[in-house]
């Protein structure tokens, strides 16, 4: 049976906010090249929309990580399923994520990527659930929306691999 989904953030609201964040990134990186790292699979819709709005020179790479345990609860132990294709040495890296929840995935990932000597690493997320943060050291540089502690789907985010393709962000009503 189809789940009942309540719209939390409409497609218009999301796209409008991505315009704003992209403009800010264009200002911050003026005169520099930017290397986007999209975290699969959830980050892919946001990364594409963001990248289309960037006017600084952009390159893109992809990484897939999995935290042991089911997808709704991060264990903090992160496994690299697909590593980056290119080295990071000397590059201005911007990690693009769908959502920061406990922050465990990103805390681990940032430590791994720092060891590859980028010029800098910043973090950009579509959604943030600040109430849920366990890893307080994870500093988010660009956040589109801070949301309450509700399980959301759409715009890349899934529930058991479904709903990633929704053009808006919604909450599954039980
Ligand atoms: P963290 O390590 O706890 O920050 O986990 C982040 C990951 O958990 C995200 O990349 C998502 O895959 C997943 N996640 C956390 N909250 C949600 C949600 O509300 N909907 C869908 N996936 C979520
Ligand atoms: Mg994810």
PDB file of C-alpha atoms and ligand atoms in Angstrom:
ATOM      1  CA  UNK A   1       0.000   0.000   0.000  1.00  0.00           C
ATOM      2  CA  UNK A   2       1.228   3.509  -0.768  1.00  0.00           C
ATOM      3  CA  UNK A   3       2.370   5.518   2.252  1.00  0.00           C
ATOM      4  CA  UNK A   4       0.749   8.813   3.098  1.00  0.00           C
ATOM      5  CA  UNK A   5       3.323  11.585   2.764  1.00  0.00           C
ATOM      6  CA  UNK A   6       2.936  15.070   4.237  1.00  0.00           C
ATOM      7  CA  UNK A   7       4.881  17.805   2.448  1.00  0.00           C
ATOM      8  CA  UNK A   8       7.402  19.438   4.779  1.00  0.00           C
ATOM      9  CA  UNK A   9       9.297  21.492   2.175  1.00  0.00           C
ATOM     10  CA  UNK A  10       7.844  22.034  -1.280  1.00  0.00           C
ATOM     11  CA  UNK A  11       9.861  21.783  -4.487  1.00  0.00           C
ATOM     12  CA  UNK A  12       9.652  25.598  -4.840  1.00  0.00           C
ATOM     13  CA  UNK A  13      10.942  26.189  -1.315  1.00  0.00           C
ATOM     14  CA  UNK A  14      13.819  23.762  -1.817  1.00  0.00           C
ATOM     15  CA  UNK A  15      14.822  25.183  -5.189  1.00  0.00           C
ATOM     16  CA  UNK A  16      14.624  28.749  -3.899  1.00  0.00           C
ATOM     17  CA  UNK A  17      16.910  27.900  -0.978  1.00  0.00           C
ATOM     18  CA  UNK A  18      19.396  26.087  -3.244  1.00  0.00           C
ATOM     19  CA  UNK A  19      19.594  29.279  -5.344  1.00  0.00           C
ATOM     20  CA  UNK A  20      20.542  31.232  -2.205  1.00  0.00           C
ATOM     21  CA  UNK A  21      23.128  28.713  -1.006  1.00  0.00           C
ATOM     22  CA  UNK A  22      24.661  28.480  -4.495  1.00  0.00           C
ATOM     23  CA  UNK A  23      24.985  32.271  -4.641  1.00  0.00           C
ATOM     24  CA  UNK A  24      26.744  32.252  -1.279  1.00  0.00           C
ATOM     25  CA  UNK A  25      29.147  29.498  -2.418  1.00  0.00           C
ATOM     26  CA  UNK A  26      29.856  31.424  -5.651  1.00  0.00           C
ATOM     27  CA  UNK A  27      30.808  34.467  -3.567  1.00  0.00           C
ATOM     28  CA  UNK A  28      32.903  32.489  -1.078  1.00  0.00           C
ATOM     29  CA  UNK A  29      34.867  30.647  -3.772  1.00  0.00           C
ATOM     30  CA  UNK A  30      35.271  33.508  -6.214  1.00  0.00           C
ATOM     31  CA  UNK A  31      38.521  33.095  -8.162  1.00  0.00           C
ATOM     32  CA  UNK A  32      38.943  29.494  -6.974  1.00  0.00           C
ATOM     33  CA  UNK A  33      38.165  26.050  -8.346  1.00  0.00           C
ATOM     34  CA  UNK A  34      35.752  23.912  -6.385  1.00  0.00           C
ATOM     35  CA  UNK A  35      35.817  20.128  -6.081  1.00  0.00           C
ATOM     36  CA  UNK A  36      32.406  18.761  -5.122  1.00  0.00           C
ATOM     37  CA  UNK A  37      32.195  15.397  -3.414  1.00  0.00           C
ATOM     38  CA  UNK A  38      28.712  13.987  -3.609  1.00  0.00           C
ATOM     39  CA  UNK A  39      27.847  11.375  -1.020  1.00  0.00           C
ATOM     40  CA  UNK A  40      25.795   8.642  -2.705  1.00  0.00           C
ATOM     41  CA  UNK A  41      23.027   7.948  -2.945  1.00  0.00           C
ATOM     42  CA  UNK A  42      21.111  10.538  -0.974  1.00  0.00           C
ATOM     43  CA  UNK A  43      23.252  13.528  -1.912  1.00  0.00           C
ATOM     44  CA  UNK A  44      22.910  13.080  -5.652  1.00  0.00           C
ATOM     45  CA  UNK A  45      19.728  15.074  -6.294  1.00  0.00           C
ATOM     46  CA  UNK A  46      20.923  17.998  -4.200  1.00  0.00           C
ATOM     47  CA  UNK A  47      24.444  17.873  -5.681  1.00  0.00           C
ATOM     48  CA  UNK A  48      23.086  18.095  -9.243  1.00  0.00           C
ATOM     49  CA  UNK A  49      20.778  21.005  -8.448  1.00  0.00           C
ATOM     50  CA  UNK A  50      23.533  22.803  -6.574  1.00  0.00           C
ATOM     51  CA  UNK A  51      26.201  22.195  -9.227  1.00  0.00           C
ATOM     52  CA  UNK A  52      23.962  23.581 -11.995  1.00  0.00           C
ATOM     53  CA  UNK A  53      23.790  26.891 -10.120  1.00  0.00           C
ATOM     54  CA  UNK A  54      27.537  27.264  -9.478  1.00  0.00           C
ATOM     55  CA  UNK A  55      29.479  29.685 -11.654  1.00  0.00           C
ATOM     56  CA  UNK A  56      32.962  28.961 -10.295  1.00  0.00           C
ATOM     57  CA  UNK A  57      34.849  26.138 -12.077  1.00  0.00           C
ATOM     58  CA  UNK A  58      33.502  22.860 -10.672  1.00  0.00           C
ATOM     59  CA  UNK A  59      34.692  19.274 -10.751  1.00  0.00           C
ATOM     60  CA  UNK A  60      32.658  16.418  -9.321  1.00  0.00           C
ATOM     61  CA  UNK A  61      33.479  13.147  -7.648  1.00  0.00           C
ATOM     62  CA  UNK A  62      31.350  10.577  -5.855  1.00  0.00           C
ATOM     63  CA  UNK A  63      31.729   8.474  -2.785  1.00  0.00           C
ATOM     64  CA  UNK A  64      29.467   5.867  -1.291  1.00  0.00           C
ATOM     65  CA  UNK A  65      29.633   5.038   2.382  1.00  0.00           C
ATOM     66  CA  UNK A  66      27.534   2.842   4.564  1.00  0.00           C
ATOM     67  CA  UNK A  67      27.180   2.845   8.294  1.00  0.00           C
ATOM     68  CA  UNK A  68      26.732  -0.646   9.670  1.00  0.00           C
ATOM     69  CA  UNK A  69      23.193  -1.288  10.751  1.00  0.00           C
ATOM     70  CA  UNK A  70      19.981  -0.214   9.108  1.00  0.00           C
ATOM     71  CA  UNK A  71      19.778   3.074   7.260  1.00  0.00           C
ATOM     72  CA  UNK A  72      17.505   4.775   9.786  1.00  0.00           C
ATOM     73  CA  UNK A  73      20.049   4.399  12.613  1.00  0.00           C
ATOM     74  CA  UNK A  74      23.711   5.238  12.083  1.00  0.00           C
ATOM     75  CA  UNK A  75      26.142   3.100  14.084  1.00  0.00           C
ATOM     76  CA  UNK A  76      29.128   5.402  13.639  1.00  0.00           C
ATOM     77  CA  UNK A  77      31.206   2.642  12.060  1.00  0.00           C
ATOM     78  CA  UNK A  78      31.505   3.662   8.461  1.00  0.00           C
ATOM     79  CA  UNK A  79      32.530   1.491   5.549  1.00  0.00           C
ATOM     80  CA  UNK A  80      33.624   2.908   2.189  1.00  0.00           C
ATOM     81  CA  UNK A  81      31.584   1.160  -0.527  1.00  0.00           C
ATOM     82  CA  UNK A  82      32.892   3.288  -3.394  1.00  0.00           C
ATOM     83  CA  UNK A  83      35.927   5.506  -2.966  1.00  0.00           C
ATOM     84  CA  UNK A  84      36.675   8.700  -4.888  1.00  0.00           C
ATOM     85  CA  UNK A  85      38.157   8.387  -8.383  1.00  0.00           C
ATOM     86  CA  UNK A  86      40.517  11.328  -8.017  1.00  0.00           C
ATOM     87  CA  UNK A  87      43.091  12.498  -5.437  1.00  0.00           C
ATOM     88  CA  UNK A  88      42.264  15.514  -3.230  1.00  0.00           C
ATOM     89  CA  UNK A  89      45.756  16.976  -2.819  1.00  0.00           C
ATOM     90  CA  UNK A  90      45.637  20.775  -2.931  1.00  0.00           C
ATOM     91  CA  UNK A  91      41.946  20.976  -3.875  1.00  0.00           C
ATOM     92  CA  UNK A  92      39.127  23.061  -2.392  1.00  0.00           C
ATOM     93  CA  UNK A  93      36.759  20.292  -1.370  1.00  0.00           C
ATOM     94  CA  UNK A  94      33.069  20.755  -0.684  1.00  0.00           C
ATOM     95  CA  UNK A  95      31.267  17.667   0.629  1.00  0.00           C
ATOM     96  CA  UNK A  96      27.623  17.578  -0.461  1.00  0.00           C
ATOM     97  CA  UNK A  97      25.271  15.570   1.775  1.00  0.00           C
ATOM     98  CA  UNK A  98      21.546  15.023   1.948  1.00  0.00           C
ATOM     99  CA  UNK A  99      21.192  15.156   5.713  1.00  0.00           C
ATOM    100  CA  UNK A 100      23.319  15.406   8.852  1.00  0.00           C
ATOM    101  CA  UNK A 101      21.707  13.504  11.672  1.00  0.00           C
ATOM    102  CA  UNK A 102      23.994  12.208  14.452  1.00  0.00           C
ATOM    103  CA  UNK A 103      26.974  13.477  12.440  1.00  0.00           C
ATOM    104  CA  UNK A 104      28.765  10.139  12.827  1.00  0.00           C
ATOM    105  CA  UNK A 105      29.084   9.488   9.096  1.00  0.00           C
ATOM    106  CA  UNK A 106      30.560  12.913   8.408  1.00  0.00           C
ATOM    107  CA  UNK A 107      32.833  12.936  11.458  1.00  0.00           C
ATOM    108  CA  UNK A 108      34.448   9.759  10.156  1.00  0.00           C
ATOM    109  CA  UNK A 109      34.504  10.821   6.533  1.00  0.00           C
ATOM    110  CA  UNK A 110      36.104  14.207   7.216  1.00  0.00           C
ATOM    111  CA  UNK A 111      38.940  12.525   9.130  1.00  0.00           C
ATOM    112  CA  UNK A 112      39.550  10.112   6.227  1.00  0.00           C
ATOM    113  CA  UNK A 113      39.502  12.875   3.604  1.00  0.00           C
ATOM    114  CA  UNK A 114      41.769  15.233   5.606  1.00  0.00           C
ATOM    115  CA  UNK A 115      44.515  12.623   5.383  1.00  0.00           C
ATOM    116  CA  UNK A 116      44.517  13.155   1.597  1.00  0.00           C
ATOM    117  CA  UNK A 117      45.777  16.738   2.027  1.00  0.00           C
ATOM    118  CA  UNK A 118      43.133  18.906   0.365  1.00  0.00           C
ATOM    119  CA  UNK A 119      43.649  22.687   0.464  1.00  0.00           C
ATOM    120  CA  UNK A 120      40.459  22.812   2.527  1.00  0.00           C
ATOM    121  CA  UNK A 121      37.295  20.860   3.299  1.00  0.00           C
ATOM    122  CA  UNK A 122      33.879  22.406   3.767  1.00  0.00           C
ATOM    123  CA  UNK A 123      30.530  20.764   4.270  1.00  0.00           C
ATOM    124  CA  UNK A 124      27.243  21.546   2.558  1.00  0.00           C
ATOM    125  CA  UNK A 125      24.000  19.810   3.466  1.00  0.00           C
ATOM    126  CA  UNK A 126      20.441  20.001   2.242  1.00  0.00           C
ATOM    127  CA  UNK A 127      19.041  19.169   5.675  1.00  0.00           C
ATOM    128  CA  UNK A 128      20.292  19.258   9.232  1.00  0.00           C
ATOM    129  CA  UNK A 129      18.706  17.796  12.353  1.00  0.00           C
ATOM    130  CA  UNK A 130      20.709  19.700  14.991  1.00  0.00           C
ATOM    131  CA  UNK A 131      18.788  18.152  17.919  1.00  0.00           C
ATOM    132  CA  UNK A 132      20.119  14.735  16.954  1.00  0.00           C
ATOM    133  CA  UNK A 133      23.798  15.651  16.815  1.00  0.00           C
ATOM    134  CA  UNK A 134      26.131  13.330  18.715  1.00  0.00           C
ATOM    135  CA  UNK A 135      29.375  14.437  17.027  1.00  0.00           C
ATOM    136  CA  UNK A 136      29.433  18.094  18.062  1.00  0.00           C
ATOM    137  CA  UNK A 137      32.731  18.683  16.236  1.00  0.00           C
ATOM    138  CA  UNK A 138      31.016  18.374  12.845  1.00  0.00           C
ATOM    139  CA  UNK A 139      30.768  21.960  11.641  1.00  0.00           C
ATOM    140  CA  UNK A 140      28.379  22.514   8.748  1.00  0.00           C
ATOM    141  CA  UNK A 141      29.391  25.441   6.513  1.00  0.00           C
ATOM    142  CA  UNK A 142      26.272  25.571   4.328  1.00  0.00           C
ATOM    143  CA  UNK A 143      22.856  24.333   5.459  1.00  0.00           C
ATOM    144  CA  UNK A 144      19.734  24.708   3.355  1.00  0.00           C
ATOM    145  CA  UNK A 145      17.245  23.776   6.095  1.00  0.00           C
ATOM    146  CA  UNK A 146      17.392  22.848   9.758  1.00  0.00           C
ATOM    147  CA  UNK A 147      14.480  20.545  10.503  1.00  0.00           C
ATOM    148  CA  UNK A 148      12.949  18.980  13.615  1.00  0.00           C
ATOM    149  CA  UNK A 149      13.602  15.364  14.537  1.00  0.00           C
ATOM    150  CA  UNK A 150      11.288  13.704  12.021  1.00  0.00           C
ATOM    151  CA  UNK A 151      12.116  11.035   9.469  1.00  0.00           C
ATOM    152  CA  UNK A 152      12.001  12.643   6.048  1.00  0.00           C
ATOM    153  CA  UNK A 153      12.022  11.345   2.473  1.00  0.00           C
ATOM    154  CA  UNK A 154      12.368  12.814  -0.993  1.00  0.00           C
ATOM    155  CA  UNK A 155      14.932  14.910  -2.848  1.00  0.00           C
ATOM    156  CA  UNK A 156      17.382  11.994  -2.547  1.00  0.00           C
ATOM    157  CA  UNK A 157      16.340  10.767   0.894  1.00  0.00           C
ATOM    158  CA  UNK A 158      14.883   7.285   1.145  1.00  0.00           C
ATOM    159  CA  UNK A 159      12.830   5.039   3.328  1.00  0.00           C
ATOM    160  CA  UNK A 160      13.946   1.466   2.557  1.00  0.00           C
ATOM    161  CA  UNK A 161      15.292   2.752  -0.817  1.00  0.00           C
ATOM    162  CA  UNK A 162      11.939   4.267  -1.803  1.00  0.00           C
ATOM    163  CA  UNK A 163      10.925   7.892  -2.365  1.00  0.00           C
ATOM    164  CA  UNK A 164      14.341   9.288  -3.351  1.00  0.00           C
ATOM    165  CA  UNK A 165      12.759  10.614  -6.545  1.00  0.00           C
ATOM    166  CA  UNK A 166      10.113  12.790  -4.874  1.00  0.00           C
ATOM    167  CA  UNK A 167      10.729  16.389  -5.982  1.00  0.00           C
ATOM    168  CA  UNK A 168       9.859  17.689  -2.484  1.00  0.00           C
ATOM    169  CA  UNK A 169      10.757  16.750   1.099  1.00  0.00           C
ATOM    170  CA  UNK A 170       8.041  14.954   3.043  1.00  0.00           C
ATOM    171  CA  UNK A 171       7.297  13.075   6.232  1.00  0.00           C
ATOM    172  CA  UNK A 172       5.699   9.639   6.129  1.00  0.00           C
ATOM    173  CA  UNK A 173       2.482   9.740   8.176  1.00  0.00           C
ATOM    174  CA  UNK A 174       1.824   6.469   9.963  1.00  0.00           C
TER     175      UNK A 174
HETATM  176  P1  LIG B   1      24.424  10.332  10.606  1.00  0.00           P
HETATM  177  O1  LIG B   1      25.713   9.576  10.529  1.00  0.00           O
HETATM  178  O2  LIG B   1      23.608   9.920  11.813  1.00  0.00           O
HETATM  179  O3  LIG B   1      24.577  11.826  10.517  1.00  0.00           O
HETATM  180  O4  LIG B   1      23.545   9.747   9.443  1.00  0.00           O
HETATM  181  C1  LIG B   1      23.297  10.390   8.278  1.00  0.00           C
HETATM  182  C2  LIG B   1      22.613   9.427   7.318  1.00  0.00           C
HETATM  183  O5  LIG B   1      21.456   8.814   7.916  1.00  0.00           O
HETATM  184  C3  LIG B   1      22.077  10.208   6.148  1.00  0.00           C
HETATM  185  O6  LIG B   1      23.056  10.351   5.136  1.00  0.00           O
HETATM  186  C4  LIG B   1      20.878   9.375   5.739  1.00  0.00           C
HETATM  187  O7  LIG B   1      21.277   8.328   4.887  1.00  0.00           O
HETATM  188  C5  LIG B   1      20.371   8.778   7.021  1.00  0.00           C
HETATM  189  N1  LIG B   1      19.251   9.580   7.575  1.00  0.00           N
HETATM  190  C6  LIG B   1      19.253  10.289   8.708  1.00  0.00           C
HETATM  191  N2  LIG B   1      18.054  10.891   8.915  1.00  0.00           N
HETATM  192  C7  LIG B   1      17.287  10.549   7.853  1.00  0.00           C
HETATM  193  C8  LIG B   1      15.934  10.895   7.465  1.00  0.00           C
HETATM  194  O8  LIG B   1      15.179  11.611   8.142  1.00  0.00           O
HETATM  195  N3  LIG B   1      15.491  10.350   6.295  1.00  0.00           N
HETATM  196  C9  LIG B   1      16.262   9.546   5.511  1.00  0.00           C
HETATM  197  N4  LIG B   1      17.528   9.218   5.834  1.00  0.00           N
HETATM  198  C10 LIG B   1      18.032   9.711   6.998  1.00  0.00           C
HETATM  199 MG1  LIG B   2      23.216   9.689   3.226  1.00  0.00          MG
END
